[in-house]
Tab-separated table of C-alpha atoms and ligand atoms in Angstrom:
chain	number	residue	atom	x	y	z
A	9	MET	CA	0.024	-0.267	-0.288
A	10	PRO	CA	1.061	3.082	-1.255
A	11	GLU	CA	0.082	5.381	2.785
A	12	SER	CA	2.797	2.685	4.519
A	13	ILE	CA	5.613	2.952	2.177
A	14	PRO	CA	8.242	4.641	4.097
A	15	VAL	CA	10.207	6.826	1.266
A	16	ALA	CA	13.222	6.067	1.161
A	17	THR	CA	15.877	9.010	2.745
A	18	ALA	CA	19.904	8.943	0.552
A	19	ASP	CA	22.003	9.553	3.124
A	20	THR	CA	24.531	8.800	1.726
A	21	PRO	CA	26.034	11.359	-0.095
A	22	SER	CA	27.866	9.841	-2.979
A	23	PRO	CA	30.780	8.850	-3.497
A	24	SER	CA	32.925	11.735	-4.414
A	25	GLY	CA	37.414	11.785	-5.064
A	26	ASP	CA	39.269	10.084	-3.242
A	27	ALA	CA	37.560	9.330	-0.530
A	28	GLY	CA	38.082	6.449	1.719
A	29	VAL	CA	35.459	3.887	3.488
A	30	GLY	CA	35.053	6.355	6.771
A	31	SER	CA	36.835	9.439	5.871
A	32	PRO	CA	33.788	12.783	6.424
A	33	LYS	CA	32.995	12.404	2.669
A	34	SER	CA	32.313	8.584	2.467
A	35	PRO	CA	29.394	7.438	1.096
A	36	PHE	CA	29.724	3.914	4.122
A	37	SER	CA	29.243	4.534	7.652
A	38	LYS	CA	32.573	3.684	10.139
A	39	HIS	CA	30.922	0.935	11.492
A	40	ILE	CA	30.440	-2.069	8.706
A	41	LEU	CA	26.613	-4.111	9.410
A	42	LEU	CA	28.202	-7.618	8.901
A	43	THR	CA	24.886	-9.489	9.157
A	44	THR	CA	21.557	-8.619	10.526
A	45	TYR	CA	19.775	-10.821	13.392
A	46	PRO	CA	15.204	-11.214	13.224
A	47	ASP	CA	14.878	-9.371	16.974
A	48	GLN	CA	17.623	-6.193	15.951
A	49	ASN	CA	16.376	-2.891	16.400
A	50	GLY	CA	15.121	-1.238	13.226
A	51	VAL	CA	14.977	-5.081	10.958
A	52	ASP	CA	12.478	-4.786	10.087
A	53	PRO	CA	10.990	-6.504	6.628
A	54	VAL	CA	8.718	-5.864	3.778
A	55	PRO	CA	6.400	-9.097	3.864
A	56	LEU	CA	7.346	-11.405	0.872
A	57	GLN	CA	5.188	-14.069	0.535
A	58	TRP	CA	6.424	-15.816	-2.149
A	59	GLY	CA	4.340	-18.452	-4.185
A	60	ALA	CA	1.135	-15.225	-3.708
A	61	PRO	CA	-1.123	-15.060	-6.929
A	62	ASP	CA	-0.753	-11.995	-7.653
A	63	ALA	CA	2.863	-8.912	-7.190
A	64	LYS	CA	0.760	-6.679	-5.321
A	65	THR	CA	0.419	-9.833	-2.709
A	66	ARG	CA	3.345	-11.288	-3.075
A	67	GLY	CA	4.897	-8.258	-1.745
A	68	PRO	CA	8.625	-6.317	-3.708
A	69	ILE	CA	11.821	-8.155	-3.474
A	70	ILE	CA	14.339	-6.145	-1.474
A	71	ALA	CA	17.777	-6.459	-1.856
A	72	SER	CA	19.883	-3.135	-1.710
A	73	ARG	CA	21.497	-2.547	1.264
A	74	ASN	CA	21.704	0.992	0.918
A	75	LEU	CA	21.643	2.307	4.525
A	76	SER	CA	18.080	3.566	4.203
A	77	GLN	CA	16.902	-0.510	3.287
A	78	LEU	CA	19.073	-2.530	4.706
A	79	LYS	CA	17.229	-2.974	7.913
A	80	ARG	CA	13.926	-3.744	5.745
A	81	ARG	CA	15.478	-5.807	3.757
A	82	ASN	CA	13.676	-9.311	2.638
A	83	ALA	CA	16.407	-10.567	0.403
A	84	MET	CA	19.516	-11.393	1.184
A	85	GLY	CA	22.694	-11.636	-1.975
A	86	ALA	CA	22.840	-9.279	-4.295
A	87	HIS	CA	20.656	-8.353	-7.901
A	88	GLY	CA	23.254	-8.955	-10.665
A	89	GLY	CA	24.178	-12.360	-10.208
A	90	SER	CA	27.683	-12.947	-11.097
A	91	TYR	CA	27.896	-9.064	-12.435
A	92	SER	CA	27.183	-8.296	-8.692
A	93	ILE	CA	30.849	-7.959	-8.510
A	94	TYR	CA	31.699	-5.724	-11.519
A	95	ASN	CA	28.629	-3.392	-9.778
A	96	ALA	CA	30.831	-3.287	-6.540
A	97	LEU	CA	33.518	-2.624	-8.307
A	98	ALA	CA	31.909	-0.009	-9.979
A	99	ILE	CA	30.913	1.958	-6.174
A	100	ALA	CA	34.492	1.229	-4.618
A	101	ALA	CA	36.207	2.603	-7.989
A	102	GLY	CA	33.670	5.870	-7.630
A	103	ASP	CA	32.550	4.853	-11.164
A	104	LEU	CA	28.590	5.037	-9.491
A	105	PRO	CA	27.006	6.352	-6.782
A	106	THR	CA	26.295	3.558	-3.855
A	107	ASP	CA	22.724	5.602	-4.073
A	108	PHE	CA	22.471	5.696	-8.075
A	109	LYS	CA	18.681	4.556	-8.659
A	110	PRO	CA	17.590	3.723	-12.518
A	111	ASP	CA	15.078	5.685	-14.728
A	112	PHE	CA	13.332	2.696	-15.141
A	113	ARG	CA	11.305	5.204	-18.395
A	114	ASN	CA	10.936	3.218	-21.975
A	115	THR	CA	12.620	-0.440	-20.323
A	116	GLU	CA	8.846	-2.217	-19.932
A	117	PRO	CA	8.799	-5.796	-21.900
A	118	THR	CA	8.314	-5.094	-25.534
A	119	PHE	CA	6.052	-8.466	-25.516
A	120	GLU	CA	3.208	-8.753	-22.080
A	121	PHE	CA	3.831	-12.353	-21.022
A	122	PRO	CA	-0.029	-13.235	-20.097
A	123	THR	CA	0.022	-13.720	-16.068
A	124	GLN	CA	-0.026	-17.794	-15.283
A	125	PRO	CA	-1.199	-20.047	-12.105
A	126	ALA	CA	2.056	-21.181	-12.183
A	127	TRP	CA	3.571	-17.139	-11.452
A	128	GLY	CA	1.247	-17.729	-8.343
A	129	ASP	CA	2.890	-21.305	-6.891
A	130	PRO	CA	5.340	-21.392	-4.521
A	131	LYS	CA	6.348	-25.264	-6.044
A	132	LYS	CA	5.889	-25.065	-9.362
A	133	ILE	CA	8.459	-21.049	-9.354
A	134	VAL	CA	11.374	-21.678	-6.908
A	135	SER	CA	14.879	-19.811	-8.902
A	136	LEU	CA	13.366	-17.149	-10.288
A	137	ASP	CA	11.173	-14.255	-9.477
A	138	PRO	CA	7.374	-14.518	-11.783
A	139	PHE	CA	7.338	-10.770	-11.169
A	140	GLY	CA	10.497	-9.935	-12.047
A	141	HIS	CA	10.094	-8.294	-15.951
A	142	ASP	CA	6.799	-5.992	-14.076
A	143	VAL	CA	8.678	-4.173	-11.367
A	144	MET	CA	7.899	-0.779	-12.680
A	145	LYS	CA	4.573	-1.698	-13.450
A	146	ASN	CA	3.828	-3.482	-9.880
A	147	PHE	CA	5.749	-1.633	-8.182
A	148	ARG	CA	5.776	2.201	-8.788
A	149	GLU	CA	4.830	2.877	-5.467
A	150	TYR	CA	8.159	2.077	-4.144
A	151	LEU	CA	10.094	3.588	-6.860
A	152	ASP	CA	8.076	6.738	-6.947
A	153	VAL	CA	8.556	7.027	-3.184
A	154	GLY	CA	12.913	6.250	-3.663
A	155	TRP	CA	12.881	2.470	-3.157
A	156	ASP	CA	16.899	1.086	-5.035
A	157	LEU	CA	14.128	-2.673	-6.103
A	158	ARG	CA	15.599	-3.765	-10.280
A	159	PRO	CA	14.089	-5.741	-12.318
A	160	SER	CA	15.473	-10.580	-12.167
A	161	MET	CA	14.018	-10.140	-15.730
A	162	ALA	CA	13.802	-8.154	-18.989
A	163	VAL	CA	11.641	-8.396	-22.326
A	164	THR	CA	12.365	-7.497	-25.605
A	165	ARG	CA	13.098	-8.324	-28.710
A	166	ALA	CA	15.639	-8.185	-31.986
A	167	ASN	CA	16.880	-9.589	-35.908
A	168	MET	CA	19.508	-11.992	-35.159
A	169	ARG	CA	21.441	-13.598	-38.144
A	170	LEU	CA	23.499	-17.444	-37.711
A	171	ALA	CA	25.629	-18.188	-39.944
A	172	GLU	CA	24.308	-21.599	-40.953
A	173	ILE	CA	20.503	-20.723	-40.408
A	174	GLU	CA	22.348	-18.063	-44.205
A	175	LYS	CA	22.906	-21.625	-44.871
A	176	ALA	CA	19.311	-22.789	-45.041
A	177	VAL	CA	17.805	-19.713	-46.285
A	178	SER	CA	20.186	-20.159	-48.999
A	179	GLU	CA	20.256	-23.846	-49.937
A	180	GLY	CA	15.823	-23.516	-49.767
A	181	LYS	CA	15.870	-25.225	-46.813
A	182	LEU	CA	14.562	-23.134	-44.580
A	183	GLU	CA	12.065	-20.315	-46.537
A	184	VAL	CA	11.876	-16.252	-46.111
A	185	ASP	CA	7.886	-15.901	-44.856
A	186	GLY	CA	9.187	-11.917	-43.626
A	187	SER	CA	8.015	-12.664	-40.775
A	188	ILE	CA	10.306	-14.468	-39.318
A	189	VAL	CA	12.852	-14.853	-41.288
A	190	VAL	CA	12.229	-11.976	-42.502
A	191	ASP	CA	14.715	-11.562	-45.813
A	192	LYS	CA	17.109	-13.727	-47.685
A	193	ASN	CA	20.676	-13.041	-45.626
A	194	GLY	CA	18.594	-15.256	-43.061
A	195	ASP	CA	17.446	-12.459	-40.920
A	196	VAL	CA	15.360	-14.673	-38.164
A	197	ARG	CA	12.761	-12.453	-35.848
A	198	VAL	CA	12.745	-13.021	-32.287
A	199	THR	CA	11.599	-12.447	-28.720
A	200	LYS	CA	13.647	-12.842	-26.197
A	201	VAL	CA	13.082	-12.577	-22.214
A	202	ALA	CA	16.404	-12.416	-19.838
A	203	CYS	CA	16.561	-14.255	-16.788
A	204	GLU	CA	18.887	-13.605	-14.130
A	205	PRO	CA	18.404	-16.573	-11.139
A	206	VAL	CA	16.188	-15.381	-7.568
A	207	TRP	CA	15.628	-17.871	-5.530
A	208	TYR	CA	13.456	-19.072	-2.989
A	209	LEU	CA	15.341	-21.136	-0.800
A	210	PRO	CA	12.214	-23.478	0.687
A	211	GLY	CA	11.516	-24.596	-2.432
A	212	VAL	CA	14.969	-25.200	-3.715
A	213	ALA	CA	16.293	-27.289	-0.779
A	214	GLU	CA	12.654	-28.764	-2.082
A	215	ARG	CA	13.791	-29.679	-5.299
A	216	PHE	CA	17.292	-31.755	-4.082
A	217	GLY	CA	15.316	-33.211	-1.743
A	218	VAL	CA	17.902	-31.792	1.491
A	219	ASP	CA	16.618	-29.761	4.222
A	220	GLU	CA	16.226	-25.735	3.914
A	221	GLY	CA	19.183	-25.592	6.430
A	222	THR	CA	21.658	-27.919	5.100
A	223	LEU	CA	21.326	-25.852	2.054
A	224	ARG	CA	22.105	-22.830	3.285
A	225	ARG	CA	24.437	-24.199	5.737
A	226	MET	CA	26.237	-24.968	2.392
A	227	LEU	CA	25.329	-22.075	0.784
A	228	PHE	CA	27.387	-19.567	3.645
A	229	GLU	CA	30.567	-22.390	3.583
A	230	HIS	CA	30.736	-22.770	-0.333
A	231	THR	CA	30.541	-19.564	-0.887
A	232	GLY	CA	33.456	-18.204	1.662
A	233	GLY	CA	31.326	-17.657	4.198
A	234	SER	CA	30.294	-14.011	2.018
A	235	TYR	CA	26.553	-14.296	2.799
A	236	PRO	CA	26.269	-14.486	6.855
A	237	GLU	CA	22.493	-13.324	7.023
A	238	LEU	CA	21.761	-17.884	5.520
A	239	ILE	CA	22.751	-18.463	8.923
A	240	THR	CA	21.892	-15.415	10.769
A	241	ARG	CA	17.717	-14.180	8.800
A	242	PRO	CA	15.890	-17.828	7.934
A	243	ASP	CA	13.825	-15.330	7.784
A	244	LEU	CA	14.437	-14.370	4.383
A	245	LYS	CA	13.336	-16.799	2.408
A	246	VAL	CA	14.646	-15.050	-0.971
A	247	PHE	CA	18.801	-15.887	-1.364
A	248	LEU	CA	19.778	-14.257	-4.718
A	249	PRO	CA	22.795	-16.019	-6.077
A	250	PRO	CA	25.959	-15.365	-7.483
A	251	ILE	CA	25.486	-17.577	-11.342
A	252	GLY	CA	24.156	-17.107	-14.288
A	253	GLY	CA	21.112	-17.442	-15.953
A	254	LEU	CA	18.917	-17.886	-18.777
A	255	THR	CA	17.970	-16.376	-21.711
A	256	VAL	CA	14.851	-17.299	-24.014
A	257	TYR	CA	14.267	-17.026	-27.703
A	258	ILE	CA	11.163	-17.377	-28.973
A	259	PHE	CA	10.554	-17.325	-32.495
A	260	GLY	CA	7.500	-16.535	-34.132
A	261	PRO	CA	4.362	-14.604	-32.116
A	262	PRO	CA	5.211	-15.026	-28.392
A	263	GLU	CA	1.452	-15.513	-26.875
A	264	ARG	CA	0.978	-19.016	-29.101
A	265	VAL	CA	4.561	-20.419	-26.394
A	266	SER	CA	0.590	-21.741	-23.838
A	267	ASP	CA	-1.007	-22.590	-25.874
A	268	GLU	CA	-1.611	-25.758	-25.533
A	269	ASN	CA	-2.937	-25.881	-28.895
A	270	VAL	CA	-0.740	-25.019	-30.990
A	271	PRO	CA	2.866	-27.302	-31.423
A	272	LEU	CA	5.639	-26.806	-29.732
A	273	ALA	CA	9.425	-27.408	-30.443
A	274	LEU	CA	11.983	-26.731	-27.896
A	275	ARG	CA	16.210	-27.294	-27.144
A	276	ILE	CA	17.173	-26.488	-23.630
A	277	HIS	CA	20.927	-25.274	-24.102
A	278	ASP	CA	23.186	-24.750	-21.894
A	279	GLU	CA	26.595	-22.788	-22.626
A	280	CYS	CA	29.926	-23.978	-23.773
A	281	ASN	CA	31.776	-20.878	-25.578
A	282	GLY	CA	34.073	-23.186	-27.180
A	283	SER	CA	31.552	-24.845	-29.735
A	284	ASP	CA	28.628	-22.179	-29.242
A	285	VAL	CA	31.044	-19.126	-30.115
A	286	PHE	CA	34.749	-19.825	-31.949
A	287	GLN	CA	33.389	-23.383	-33.005
A	288	SER	CA	35.350	-25.848	-31.524
A	289	ASP	CA	34.456	-29.292	-32.858
A	290	ILE	CA	35.434	-31.296	-29.542
A	291	CYS	CA	31.523	-31.005	-28.683
A	292	THR	CA	28.089	-31.183	-30.828
A	293	CYS	CA	26.867	-28.139	-28.716
A	294	ARG	CA	26.749	-25.233	-31.269
A	295	PRO	CA	25.661	-27.835	-34.268
A	296	TYR	CA	22.530	-28.805	-32.134
A	297	LEU	CA	22.208	-25.146	-30.887
A	298	ALA	CA	21.818	-24.546	-34.947
A	299	PHE	CA	19.198	-27.567	-35.992
A	300	GLY	CA	17.176	-26.915	-32.260
A	301	ILE	CA	16.986	-23.245	-33.931
A	302	GLN	CA	16.500	-24.192	-36.680
A	303	GLU	CA	13.284	-26.385	-36.182
A	304	ALA	CA	11.847	-23.466	-34.105
A	305	ILE	CA	11.950	-21.699	-36.869
A	306	LYS	CA	10.199	-24.153	-39.048
A	307	GLN	CA	7.909	-25.055	-36.472
A	308	ALA	CA	6.792	-21.663	-36.360
A	309	GLN	CA	6.641	-20.892	-39.624
A	310	ASN	CA	4.369	-23.976	-39.841
A	311	GLY	CA	2.173	-22.215	-37.521
A	312	GLY	CA	3.552	-23.542	-34.273
A	313	SER	CA	6.030	-22.890	-31.890
A	314	GLY	CA	9.898	-22.664	-31.599
A	315	VAL	CA	11.427	-21.586	-28.668
A	316	VAL	CA	15.556	-22.345	-27.239
A	317	ILE	CA	16.552	-21.544	-23.546
A	318	TYR	CA	20.132	-21.223	-23.309
A	319	PHE	CA	21.395	-21.507	-20.014
A	320	ARG	CA	24.791	-19.758	-18.968
A	321	LYS	CA	25.847	-23.538	-17.147
A	322	GLU	CA	29.213	-23.559	-19.198
A	323	GLY	CA	31.269	-27.202	-19.194
A	324	ARG	CA	27.749	-28.624	-17.680
A	325	ALA	CA	28.010	-26.567	-14.723
A	326	LEU	CA	32.081	-27.455	-13.794
A	327	GLY	CA	33.502	-24.229	-15.896
A	328	GLU	CA	35.256	-23.768	-18.632
A	329	VAL	CA	38.804	-24.005	-16.648
A	330	VAL	CA	37.847	-27.788	-15.362
A	331	LYS	CA	36.323	-28.284	-19.419
A	332	TYR	CA	39.881	-27.707	-20.515
A	333	LEU	CA	41.415	-30.139	-17.856
A	334	VAL	CA	39.377	-32.619	-18.893
A	335	TYR	CA	40.157	-32.081	-22.692
A	336	ASN	CA	43.454	-32.210	-21.344
A	337	ALA	CA	43.083	-35.766	-19.577
A	338	ARG	CA	41.455	-36.854	-23.164
A	339	LYS	CA	43.959	-36.072	-25.309
A	340	ARG	CA	46.957	-37.177	-23.334
A	341	GLY	CA	45.326	-40.333	-21.993
A	342	GLY	CA	43.759	-41.627	-25.325
A	343	ASP	CA	40.475	-39.662	-26.038
A	344	THR	CA	38.134	-43.063	-26.147
A	345	ALA	CA	34.406	-42.810	-24.840
A	346	ASP	CA	34.680	-45.479	-22.626
A	347	LYS	CA	36.588	-42.816	-20.543
A	348	TYR	CA	34.864	-40.098	-21.375
A	349	PHE	CA	32.383	-39.059	-18.334
A	350	LEU	CA	35.450	-40.978	-16.353
A	351	ARG	CA	38.316	-38.044	-17.228
A	352	THR	CA	35.704	-35.622	-15.974
A	353	GLU	CA	34.985	-37.780	-13.174
A	354	ASN	CA	38.450	-37.231	-12.047
A	355	ILE	CA	39.033	-33.966	-11.929
A	356	ALA	CA	35.694	-32.721	-10.896
A	357	GLY	CA	34.071	-35.190	-8.289
A	358	VAL	CA	31.330	-35.429	-10.661
A	359	ARG	CA	29.867	-35.784	-14.584
A	360	ASP	CA	27.503	-33.124	-14.225
A	361	MET	CA	26.449	-30.192	-11.513
A	362	ARG	CA	23.499	-28.858	-13.965
A	363	PHE	CA	21.044	-29.742	-11.584
A	364	GLN	CA	18.823	-29.528	-14.179
A	365	ALA	CA	15.587	-29.876	-11.484
A	366	LEU	CA	15.549	-26.296	-11.729
A	367	MET	CA	15.454	-25.850	-15.089
A	368	PRO	CA	11.530	-26.539	-15.827
A	369	ASP	CA	10.359	-22.821	-13.705
A	370	ILE	CA	10.967	-20.880	-17.460
A	371	LEU	CA	8.934	-23.790	-18.724
A	372	HIS	CA	5.841	-23.175	-16.222
A	373	TRP	CA	6.874	-19.284	-16.219
A	374	LEU	CA	5.382	-19.554	-19.642
A	375	GLY	CA	2.938	-21.307	-19.305
A	376	ILE	CA	4.865	-24.847	-21.355
A	377	LYS	CA	2.557	-27.083	-20.523
A	378	LYS	CA	3.704	-29.965	-22.871
A	379	ILE	CA	6.276	-30.052	-26.141
A	380	ASP	CA	5.942	-30.905	-28.935
A	381	ARG	CA	9.405	-31.568	-30.584
A	382	MET	CA	11.492	-31.927	-27.978
A	383	LEU	CA	15.649	-31.292	-29.226
A	384	SER	CA	17.995	-32.774	-26.698
A	385	MET	CA	19.337	-35.993	-26.469
A	386	SER	CA	19.360	-35.678	-22.468
A	387	ASN	CA	17.734	-38.008	-19.997
A	388	MET	CA	18.295	-35.452	-17.254
A	389	LYS	CA	16.422	-32.934	-18.869
A	390	TYR	CA	14.094	-35.101	-20.675
A	391	ASP	CA	13.906	-35.758	-16.491
A	392	ALA	CA	13.466	-32.759	-14.983
A	393	ILE	CA	10.627	-31.436	-16.767
A	394	VAL	CA	8.143	-34.770	-17.251
A	395	ALA	CA	8.439	-34.530	-13.125
A	396	GLN	CA	7.568	-31.024	-13.563
A	397	GLY	CA	4.831	-32.536	-15.138
A	398	ILE	CA	5.239	-31.419	-18.674
A	399	LYS	CA	4.828	-33.631	-21.373
A	400	ILE	CA	7.088	-34.380	-23.959
A	401	LEU	CA	5.566	-35.637	-26.587
A	402	GLU	CA	8.572	-36.396	-29.400
A	403	ARG	CA	12.371	-36.510	-28.011
A	404	VAL	CA	14.362	-35.551	-31.143
A	405	PRO	CA	18.041	-36.520	-31.239
A	406	ILE	CA	20.588	-33.861	-33.179
A	407	PRO	CA	20.866	-35.629	-37.879
A	408	ASP	CA	24.165	-37.539	-37.204
A	409	ASP	CA	25.207	-35.857	-40.420
A	410	MET	CA	25.247	-32.495	-37.834
A	411	ILE	CA	27.853	-34.540	-35.474
A	412	PRO	CA	31.822	-33.028	-35.954
A	413	GLN	CA	34.022	-36.416	-36.188
A	414	ASP	CA	36.085	-35.056	-33.084
A	415	SER	CA	32.995	-35.144	-30.307
A	416	ARG	CA	31.356	-39.123	-31.598
A	417	VAL	CA	33.530	-39.816	-27.948
A	418	GLU	CA	31.087	-37.365	-26.682
A	419	ILE	CA	27.829	-38.644	-28.246
A	420	ASP	CA	28.801	-42.124	-28.342
A	421	ALA	CA	29.556	-41.595	-24.059
A	422	LYS	CA	26.157	-39.846	-23.802
A	423	ILE	CA	24.247	-42.370	-25.543
A	424	ASN	CA	25.762	-44.856	-23.309
A	425	ALA	CA	25.304	-43.644	-20.568
A	426	GLY	CA	21.082	-43.193	-21.035
A	427	TYR	CA	21.199	-39.646	-23.658
A	428	PHE	CA	17.818	-40.715	-25.746
A	429	THR	CA	18.648	-42.106	-29.376
A	430	THR	CA	16.869	-43.635	-32.174
A	431	GLY	CA	20.146	-45.223	-33.672
A	432	LYS	CA	22.744	-47.462	-32.058
A	433	LYS	CA	23.294	-47.846	-28.517
A	434	PHE	CA	27.248	-48.935	-27.786
A	435	THR	CA	28.521	-52.025	-25.350
A	436	THR	CA	31.748	-50.704	-23.090
A	437	GLU	CA	33.937	-52.389	-25.395
A	438	GLU	CA	32.434	-51.289	-28.886
A	439	LEU	CA	32.908	-47.841	-26.614
A	440	SER	CA	36.106	-48.208	-26.159
A	441	GLN	CA	36.062	-48.286	-30.063
A	442	VAL	CA	35.222	-44.377	-30.351
A	443	LYS	CA	38.717	-42.922	-30.250
A	444	GLY	CA	38.894	-39.202	-30.424
A	445	ARG	CA	41.319	-37.775	-32.546
A	446	GLY	CA	44.827	-37.064	-31.134
A	447	TRP	CA	47.502	-34.285	-30.677
A	448	GLU	CA	49.857	-33.479	-33.231
A	449	LYS	CA	53.423	-32.880	-31.451
A	450	TRP	CA	53.453	-29.469	-31.302
A	451	GLU	CA	56.511	-28.493	-33.714
A	452	ASP	CA	53.866	-30.243	-37.175
A	453	VAL	CA	52.374	-27.485	-36.011
A	454	THR	CA	54.157	-25.050	-35.842
A	455	ASP	CA	57.265	-27.045	-38.298
A	456	PRO	CA	55.756	-28.770	-40.562
A	457	MET	CA	58.107	-28.238	-43.198
A	458	GLY	CA	61.220	-29.664	-40.697
A	459	ILE	CA	62.746	-26.848	-41.707
A	460	LEU	CA	63.253	-25.180	-38.158
B	2	GTP	N1	32.576	-30.551	-18.665
B	2	GTP	C1	32.925	-30.902	-19.123
B	2	GTP	N2	31.507	-30.459	-19.971
B	2	GTP	C2	31.390	-30.127	-21.439
B	2	GTP	C3	31.943	-31.113	-21.923
B	2	GTP	N3	31.569	-31.406	-23.140
B	2	GTP	C4	31.110	-30.134	-23.501
B	2	GTP	N4	30.891	-30.350	-22.746
B	2	GTP	C5	29.773	-29.045	-21.352
B	2	GTP	O1	28.566	-30.419	-21.607
B	2	GTP	C6	27.509	-29.274	-21.499
B	2	GTP	C7	26.050	-29.111	-23.231
B	2	GTP	O2	25.190	-29.323	-22.938
B	2	GTP	P1	24.002	-29.675	-23.712
B	2	GTP	O3	24.135	-28.590	-24.950
B	2	GTP	O4	22.831	-27.803	-23.751
B	2	GTP	O5	23.816	-30.924	-24.400
B	2	GTP	P2	23.687	-32.009	-23.233
B	2	GTP	O6	22.825	-31.377	-21.709
B	2	GTP	O7	24.374	-32.844	-22.944
B	2	GTP	O8	22.575	-32.768	-24.068
B	2	GTP	P3	21.424	-32.589	-25.421
B	2	GTP	O9	20.340	-31.804	-24.899
B	2	GTP	O10	20.922	-33.685	-25.344
B	2	GTP	O11	22.273	-31.431	-26.114
B	2	GTP	C8	28.143	-27.066	-21.822
B	2	GTP	O12	27.623	-26.591	-20.410
B	2	GTP	C9	29.118	-28.412	-22.468
B	2	GTP	O13	29.896	-26.449	-22.180
B	2	GTP	C10	33.446	-32.415	-20.785
B	2	GTP	O14	34.132	-32.513	-21.668
B	2	GTP	N5	33.330	-31.620	-20.104
B	3	ZN	ZN1	29.879	-28.659	-26.011
């Protein structure tokens, strides 16, 4: 209610000059509040009722530690996922005042996604803020009196161009319809949704079958003790983790996505920078992504809907450093499909940390109830989606002719480990015969003629 929202006074001046912490000019108090407690003087979080049917009943997510909001925060962590660190750097460097408030004029979504019953279901959406795209509309009265609220989702539209799509258009495999594929250069019109993680801890804990206390303790310990309120504020249930988010790409009219009568083609894709962007040929990531986009476009052109969701979970969420260590171990240890997962397990302890259990949240947000063509072979993605009550009618593997030579090791190992296939399933013995390319000696690459 607007009447009850106190004006957030910026009693913290902007940083200026080289004022250090504690100096008269510094915006930071000398006294550092390391953590807060529920019964501490002045601590009074703005009510937040996760799973409430509408935004106003649910309440805004308030994460800022500005002095005027510190004791009224109802979420731990910081907005921006991993980019919260760059935000801190910008403030430390004096480029950004601590009390900076964005001007959100004209940033509203380009498409108003229809409210879904799942937005008000505390079990269906636990890892994103279902009202995170409409902060300006839902909580304007807070913004108007100076509260620092940030959207955790944004909806825009754009044209995109991908070499594979350009080629498919030039070869006549994709038609130019003027609306989805707009011209013969293969420009494609898309609606995009960027989404940062917002975790409702009881719901996240339940998805993984652990108790909330254990989850909080592990998050606290394994972020170097960075978020003490995970321990001291059991009354706060929402945590903004410092991890990457996701992007939804929608082909065709976005209003079709939630319509159960419209056929849907969907690709869920986890980031592989080396292949997705730089086209390294050791895995099938970019080809499957391109295939997914192509099939999504075709579905949309046929009156259906096509969706590709890109998650920032590099190297099966183990990170690129681990991935490259694995590549070295594979290439030096004999790169055969039977040892593919073992190499990762040796270095990371597990083969995969993507935890697909949280992935279907965005499908619920979009209002997807069934998937006609699932462009993925992953049993983990499949199981997670089906466990959320979303039907998958058909699974579509990557076509054989799109698999780069050196990535047979990966794909055959995955099929052996339970990935879906319509083709051959290898025995362990046969897998040991599926070999990746060995490394040339460096001299052969730098001095192939033997001159030096
Ligand atoms: N750790 C590790 N990660 C890898 C390796 N090869 C590929 N990846 C990562 O594996 C992930 C592949 O994700 P996706 O393209 O979504 O594919 P998928 O989950 O295996 O299943 P599909 O949907 O069938 O393609 C990406 O995050 C890659 O960065 C590897 O050798 N080691
Ligand atoms: Zn890859």
